[in-house]
CSV table of C-alpha atoms in Angstrom, one decimal:
chain,number,residue,atom,x,y,z
R,1,MET,CA,0.0,0.0,0.0
R,2,ALA,CA,1.5,3.3,-1.0
R,3,ARG,CA,2.2,5.8,1.9
R,4,ALA,CA,-0.3,8.7,2.2
R,5,THR,CA,1.1,12.0,1.2
R,6,SER,CA,-2.0,14.2,1.9
R,7,LYS,CA,-4.0,14.8,5.0
R,8,SER,CA,-6.9,13.5,2.7
R,9,GLN,CA,-5.4,10.5,1.7
R,10,LEU,CA,-4.3,9.7,5.3
R,11,LEU,CA,-8.0,10.3,6.7
R,12,ASP,CA,-9.2,8.0,3.8
R,13,GLU,CA,-6.7,5.2,4.8
R,14,ILE,CA,-7.8,5.4,8.1
R,15,ALA,CA,-11.5,5.4,7.4
R,16,ARG,CA,-11.1,2.6,4.8
R,17,GLU,CA,-9.1,0.2,7.3
R,18,ARG,CA,-11.5,1.1,10.3
R,19,CYS,CA,-14.5,0.4,7.9
R,20,GLU,CA,-13.2,-3.2,7.1
R,21,LEU,CA,-12.4,-3.9,10.5
R,22,ASP,CA,-15.5,-2.7,11.7
R,23,ASP,CA,-17.5,-4.8,9.1
R,24,LEU,CA,-15.7,-7.9,10.1
R,25,LEU,CA,-16.4,-7.2,14.0
R,26,ALA,CA,-20.0,-7.0,12.9
R,27,SER,CA,-20.2,-10.6,11.5
R,28,ILE,CA,-18.8,-12.1,14.9
R,29,PRO,CA,-21.2,-12.5,17.8
R,30,PRO,CA,-20.3,-10.7,21.3
R,31,ASP,CA,-19.4,-14.0,23.0
R,32,ARG,CA,-17.2,-15.2,20.4
R,33,LYS,CA,-14.9,-12.0,20.7
R,34,LEU,CA,-13.8,-13.6,24.0
R,35,GLU,CA,-12.1,-16.7,22.4
R,36,GLU,CA,-8.5,-17.0,21.8
R,37,VAL,CA,-7.5,-15.4,18.1
R,38,THR,CA,-3.9,-15.5,18.2
R,39,GLU,CA,-1.0,-16.2,21.0
R,40,GLY,CA,-3.8,-16.1,23.8
R,41,LEU,CA,-5.3,-12.7,22.4
R,42,SER,CA,-8.9,-12.5,21.9
R,43,VAL,CA,-10.8,-10.0,19.5
R,44,LYS,CA,-11.6,-8.2,22.7
R,45,ASP,CA,-7.8,-8.1,23.7
R,46,LEU,CA,-6.8,-6.9,20.2
R,47,LEU,CA,-9.2,-4.0,20.2
R,48,ALA,CA,-8.1,-3.1,23.7
R,49,HIS,CA,-4.4,-3.0,22.5
R,50,ARG,CA,-5.4,-1.0,19.6
R,51,THR,CA,-7.3,1.6,21.5
R,52,GLU,CA,-4.4,2.0,23.9
R,53,TRP,CA,-2.1,2.7,21.2
R,54,ASP,CA,-4.3,5.4,19.7
R,55,ARG,CA,-4.9,6.8,23.2
R,56,MET,CA,-0.7,6.9,23.5
R,57,LEU,CA,-0.6,8.7,20.3
R,58,LEU,CA,-3.1,11.4,21.3
R,59,SER,CA,-1.5,12.0,24.8
R,60,TRP,CA,2.0,12.3,22.8
R,61,TYR,CA,0.4,14.8,20.6
R,62,ASP,CA,-1.4,16.9,23.1
R,63,GLN,CA,1.7,16.7,25.4
R,64,ALA,CA,4.0,18.1,22.6
R,65,ARG,CA,1.4,20.7,21.6
R,66,ALA,CA,1.5,21.9,25.3
R,67,GLY,CA,5.4,22.1,25.2
R,68,ALA,CA,6.1,18.8,27.0
R,69,HIS,CA,8.6,16.2,25.4
R,70,PRO,CA,6.5,13.0,26.0
R,71,ALA,CA,8.3,9.9,26.6
R,72,VAL,CA,7.6,7.5,23.7
R,73,PRO,CA,6.3,5.0,24.0
R,74,SER,CA,5.8,5.4,27.5
R,75,ALA,CA,8.0,6.7,30.8
R,76,GLN,CA,8.3,3.1,31.8
R,77,PHE,CA,9.4,1.7,28.5
R,78,LYS,CA,11.9,2.2,25.5
R,79,ARG,CA,11.1,1.6,22.1
R,80,ASN,CA,13.0,-2.0,22.2
R,81,GLN,CA,10.8,-3.0,25.2
R,82,LEU,CA,7.6,-3.0,23.0
R,83,PRO,CA,6.7,-6.6,23.7
R,84,GLU,CA,6.7,-5.9,27.5
R,85,LEU,CA,4.6,-2.8,26.8
R,86,ASN,CA,2.2,-4.8,24.9
R,87,ALA,CA,2.1,-7.3,27.6
R,88,GLN,CA,1.5,-4.8,30.1
R,89,ILE,CA,-1.4,-3.4,28.0
R,90,GLN,CA,-2.9,-6.8,27.8
R,91,ARG,CA,-2.8,-7.3,31.7
R,92,ARG,CA,-4.3,-4.0,32.2
R,93,PHE,CA,-7.6,-4.7,30.0
R,94,VAL,CA,-7.7,-8.4,30.5
R,95,ASP,CA,-10.8,-8.0,33.0
R,96,ALA,CA,-12.3,-4.9,31.3
R,97,PRO,CA,-16.0,-6.2,29.9
R,98,LEU,CA,-15.9,-6.4,26.0
R,99,GLU,CA,-18.7,-3.5,26.1
R,100,ARG,CA,-16.2,-1.2,27.4
R,101,VAL,CA,-13.6,-2.2,25.5
R,102,GLU,CA,-15.5,-1.5,22.1
R,103,THR,CA,-17.2,1.6,23.3
R,104,ASP,CA,-13.7,3.0,24.1
R,105,PHE,CA,-12.5,1.9,20.7
R,106,VAL,CA,-15.0,3.8,19.1
R,107,GLU,CA,-14.7,6.8,21.1
R,108,VAL,CA,-10.6,7.0,21.0
R,109,HIS,CA,-10.9,6.6,17.2
R,110,ASP,CA,-13.4,9.0,16.9
R,111,ARG,CA,-11.4,11.7,19.0
R,112,LEU,CA,-7.9,10.4,17.0
R,113,SER,CA,-10.0,11.2,13.5
R,114,ALA,CA,-11.1,14.7,14.8
R,115,VAL,CA,-7.7,15.5,16.1
R,116,VAL,CA,-6.1,14.6,12.8
R,117,GLU,CA,-8.8,16.5,10.8
R,118,THR,CA,-7.5,19.5,12.5
R,119,MET,CA,-4.0,19.3,11.9
R,120,THR,CA,-2.0,20.8,9.1
R,121,GLU,CA,-0.3,19.2,6.0
R,122,HIS,CA,2.7,20.8,7.5
R,123,GLU,CA,1.9,19.3,10.9
R,124,LEU,CA,1.5,15.8,9.7
R,125,PHE,CA,3.9,15.8,6.7
R,126,GLY,CA,6.8,17.8,7.8
R,127,ALA,CA,9.8,16.1,8.8
R,128,SER,CA,10.7,16.3,12.7
R,129,VAL,CA,7.8,18.8,13.2
R,130,HIS,CA,7.2,17.2,16.7
R,131,PRO,CA,10.2,16.2,18.7
R,132,PHE,CA,8.3,12.8,19.7
R,133,THR,CA,8.3,11.6,16.5
R,134,GLY,CA,11.9,11.7,16.2
R,135,SER,CA,13.3,11.7,12.3
R,136,THR,CA,10.1,10.7,10.9
R,137,THR,CA,6.7,12.8,10.5
R,138,LEU,CA,3.5,12.8,12.6
R,139,ALA,CA,1.7,11.1,9.6
R,140,ALA,CA,4.0,7.9,10.0
R,141,SER,CA,2.9,7.7,13.8
R,142,VAL,CA,-0.5,8.2,12.5
R,143,THR,CA,-0.3,5.6,9.9
R,144,SER,CA,1.3,3.1,12.3
R,145,ALA,CA,-0.9,3.5,15.2
R,146,PRO,CA,-4.9,3.5,13.7
R,147,ALA,CA,-4.4,2.4,10.0
R,148,ALA,CA,-2.0,-0.2,10.4
R,149,HIS,CA,-3.3,-1.3,13.7
R,150,TYR,CA,-7.0,-1.9,11.9
R,151,ARG,CA,-5.2,-3.6,9.0
R,152,SER,CA,-3.3,-6.2,11.3
R,153,ALA,CA,-6.1,-6.7,13.5
R,154,ALA,CA,-8.2,-7.6,10.8
R,155,LYS,CA,-6.0,-9.8,9.1
R,156,LEU,CA,-5.5,-11.7,12.5
R,157,ILE,CA,-9.4,-11.6,13.1
R,158,ARG,CA,-10.4,-12.5,9.5
R,159,ARG,CA,-8.2,-15.7,9.6
R,160,TRP,CA,-9.4,-17.2,13.0
R,161,TRP,CA,-13.0,-16.5,12.0
R,162,LYS,CA,-12.6,-18.2,8.5
R,163,ALA,CA,-10.9,-21.3,10.1
R,164,PRO,CA,-13.0,-24.2,10.1
R,165,GLN,CA,-13.2,-25.1,13.8
R,166,ALA,CA,-13.3,-21.4,14.6
R,167,SER,CA,-16.0,-20.2,12.5
R,168,GLY,CA,-18.5,-23.1,12.4
R,169,THR,CA,-21.6,-21.0,11.7
R,170,SER,CA,-19.6,-17.6,10.1
R,171,GLY,CA,-19.2,-16.8,6.4
C-alpha cells in the first residue's frame, strides 16, 4: 500500500481500514469475541491493544502541543521494550468488559480522527515537526497507530474467523 502524502489520503486510509475492521467485527457474535484469536489474545484483547496505542498517540500529541517532551512509548518503556509494553497493556485490560472495550474503541478512534482532521499538512508531513516523532513525520505515527493497527487486527481476526474450527457458522 502506498504511503499517504496528504491529510485527505491519510484520513481516507484510516477510514477505509476502520470500516473493513468494523464490518468484520459486526459479523462476530459478542461471546465469540472473547475466544482466543492468536497467541492468547481474543478479539477483545486486540481491540483494547489498538485503542491503547491510539490513546498513547493522542497523549504524545497533546503533550507536545503543550510544549512538553513526551516519553515515547512511555516513561516506563523504551522502543526496544515494546513486547513488555504490549504485555502490560494486555494485563491492564484483561478483566475489562467487552462492551467497555468496544465503546472505548469507537470513542478513541473518533477523537483521533477529529484531531487529525484539525492538523495541517505541514504538521502531519513535515519531517521532525514534533520531537516525539524523532526523524520521521507525525503522519507516519498516525499511519502506524490507527491504520496499520486496524489492518493487522483485521488480518488476524479474519484468519481466525475463517478457520473451520473457529467459525463453524460464520461466513
